[in-house]
XYZ file of C-alpha atoms in Angstrom:
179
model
C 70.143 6.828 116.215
C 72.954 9.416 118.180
C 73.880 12.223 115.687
C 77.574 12.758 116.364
C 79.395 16.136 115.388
C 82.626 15.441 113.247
C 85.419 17.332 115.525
C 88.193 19.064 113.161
C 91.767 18.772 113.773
C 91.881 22.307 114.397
C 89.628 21.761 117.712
C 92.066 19.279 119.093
C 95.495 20.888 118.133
C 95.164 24.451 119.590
C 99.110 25.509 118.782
C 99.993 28.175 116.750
C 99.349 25.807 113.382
C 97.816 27.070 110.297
C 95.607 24.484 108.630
C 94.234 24.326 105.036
C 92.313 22.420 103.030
C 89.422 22.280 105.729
C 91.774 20.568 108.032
C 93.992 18.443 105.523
C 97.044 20.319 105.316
C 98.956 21.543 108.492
C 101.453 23.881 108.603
C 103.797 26.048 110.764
C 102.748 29.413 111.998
C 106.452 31.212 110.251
C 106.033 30.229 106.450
C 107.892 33.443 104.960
C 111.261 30.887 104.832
C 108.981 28.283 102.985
C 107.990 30.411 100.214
C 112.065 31.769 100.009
C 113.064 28.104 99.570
C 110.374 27.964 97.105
C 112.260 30.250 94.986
C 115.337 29.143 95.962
C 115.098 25.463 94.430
C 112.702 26.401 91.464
C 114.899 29.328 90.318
C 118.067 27.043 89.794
C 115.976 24.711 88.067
C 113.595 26.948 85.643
C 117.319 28.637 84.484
C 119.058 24.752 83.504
C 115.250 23.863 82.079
C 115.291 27.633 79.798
C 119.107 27.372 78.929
C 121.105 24.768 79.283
C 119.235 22.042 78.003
C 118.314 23.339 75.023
C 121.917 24.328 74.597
C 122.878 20.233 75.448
C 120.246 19.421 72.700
C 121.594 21.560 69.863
C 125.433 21.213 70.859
C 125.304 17.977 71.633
C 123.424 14.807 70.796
C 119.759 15.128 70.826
C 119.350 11.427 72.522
C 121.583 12.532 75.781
C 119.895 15.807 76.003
C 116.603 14.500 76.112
C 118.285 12.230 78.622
C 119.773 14.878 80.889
C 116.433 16.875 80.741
C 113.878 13.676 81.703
C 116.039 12.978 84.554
C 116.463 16.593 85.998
C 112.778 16.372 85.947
C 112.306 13.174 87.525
C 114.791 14.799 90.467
C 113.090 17.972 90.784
C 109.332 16.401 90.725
C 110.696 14.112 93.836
C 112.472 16.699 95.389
C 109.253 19.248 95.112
C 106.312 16.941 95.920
C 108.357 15.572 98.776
C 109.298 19.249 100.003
C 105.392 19.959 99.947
C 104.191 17.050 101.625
C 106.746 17.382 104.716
C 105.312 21.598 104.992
C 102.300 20.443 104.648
C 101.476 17.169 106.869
C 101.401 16.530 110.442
C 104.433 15.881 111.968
C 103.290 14.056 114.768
C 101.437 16.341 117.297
C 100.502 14.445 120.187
C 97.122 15.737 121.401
C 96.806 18.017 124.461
C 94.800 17.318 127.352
C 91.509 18.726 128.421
C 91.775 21.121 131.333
C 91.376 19.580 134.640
C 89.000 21.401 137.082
C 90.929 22.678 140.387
C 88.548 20.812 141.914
C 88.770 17.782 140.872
C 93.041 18.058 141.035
C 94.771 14.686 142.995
C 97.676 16.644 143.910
C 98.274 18.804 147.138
C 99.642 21.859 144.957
C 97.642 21.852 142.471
C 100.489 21.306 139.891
C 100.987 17.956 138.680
C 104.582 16.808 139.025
C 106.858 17.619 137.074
C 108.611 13.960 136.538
C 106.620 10.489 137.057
C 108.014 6.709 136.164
C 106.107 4.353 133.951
C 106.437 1.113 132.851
C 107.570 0.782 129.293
C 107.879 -2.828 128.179
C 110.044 -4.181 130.830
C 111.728 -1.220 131.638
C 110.847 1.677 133.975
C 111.316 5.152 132.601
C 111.019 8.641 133.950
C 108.393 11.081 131.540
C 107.862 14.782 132.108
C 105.126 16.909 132.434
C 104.165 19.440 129.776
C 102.062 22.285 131.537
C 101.005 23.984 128.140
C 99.785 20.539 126.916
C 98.998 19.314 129.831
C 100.192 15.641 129.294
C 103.310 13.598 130.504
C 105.179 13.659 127.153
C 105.848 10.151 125.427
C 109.887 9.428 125.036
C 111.400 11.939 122.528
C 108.610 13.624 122.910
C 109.280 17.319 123.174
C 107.764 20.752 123.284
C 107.874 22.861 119.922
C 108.038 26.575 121.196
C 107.411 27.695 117.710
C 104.660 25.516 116.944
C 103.375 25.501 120.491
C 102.612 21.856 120.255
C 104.001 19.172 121.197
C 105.868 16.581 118.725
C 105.923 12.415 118.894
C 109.929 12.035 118.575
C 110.570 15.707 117.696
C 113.962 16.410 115.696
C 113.812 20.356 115.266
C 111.807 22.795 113.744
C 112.710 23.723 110.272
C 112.666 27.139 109.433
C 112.802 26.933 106.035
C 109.718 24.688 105.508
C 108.061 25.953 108.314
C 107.169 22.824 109.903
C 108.318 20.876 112.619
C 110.323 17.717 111.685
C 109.000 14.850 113.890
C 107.834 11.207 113.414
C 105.777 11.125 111.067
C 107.358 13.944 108.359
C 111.325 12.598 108.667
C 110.677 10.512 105.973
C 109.561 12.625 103.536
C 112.102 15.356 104.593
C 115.183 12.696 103.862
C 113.792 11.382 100.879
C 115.205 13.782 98.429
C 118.501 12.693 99.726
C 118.272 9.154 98.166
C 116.859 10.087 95.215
């Protein structure tokens, strides 16, 4: 029976990417931002938790306090847990390429080019070349020069989680919006 060697995500994302959690957890290379908006949404909350709900308690009725307080909890726990999963997942990096020998290179220059057409569904479209990953970049697809990856249907990089914002980790960015 073949003994095959698990190959971490690490090993097949060589950008600038920090990974914890043996692999489970991905993050940005910049995280000083993440840990400032850290502070900057807990602070907020610890000072209406320590003195303004107690205050709504004992000034007010104790039934709308407790109110008040379960539901600023129920917002912050969404808001939190959603701000740690979108730092800390994969937001889509697309996989680079193996290096190609020189040798073994179908093109004259020995740069591929920098445009080629493909058939998408029933519709031609025009891809381009990313040298540092050396792949022809999906639609949307774009470079991260942060990261140093490149991102399946990249919106930006957010500084302030320290991850980029792509395919997979818009969701949980916007979901504190609709709660």
């Amino acid at each position: 029976m073949p003994h095959f060697t698990a190959v971490r995500r690490w090993q097949v994302f060589e950008g600038k990417n920090v990974f914890h959690c043996n692999g489970g957890c991905i993050g940005g290379p910049d995280r000083k931002f993440f840990y400032l908006t850290e502070a900057l949404i807990l602070s907020p909350v610890v000072t209406f938790w320590a003195s303004i709900c107690p205050w709504w308690v004992n000034e007010y009725d104790e039934d709308s306090g407790i109110v008040i307080s379960f539901f600023s909890v129920y917002l912050v726990l969404g808001s939190v847990i959603s701000f740690y999963i979108t730092a800390y997942m994969d937001p889509g990096i697309i996989p680079r390429a193996p290096p190609i020998p020189e040798d073994d290179m179908p093109w004259s220059t020995k740069k591929p080019p920098p445009f080629k057409k493909v058939n998408f569904g029933t519709q031609r479209i025009k891809v381009k070349y990313c040298a540092t990953c050396r792949i022809y970049r999906p639609p949307r697809a774009i470079h991260c020069s942060i990261c140093d990856n490149c991102i399946e249907r990249f919106d930006h990089h957010c500084p302030w989680i320290g991850n980029c914002i792509g395919t997979v980790s818009y969701t949980h960015l916007t979901l504190p919006t609709i709660l």
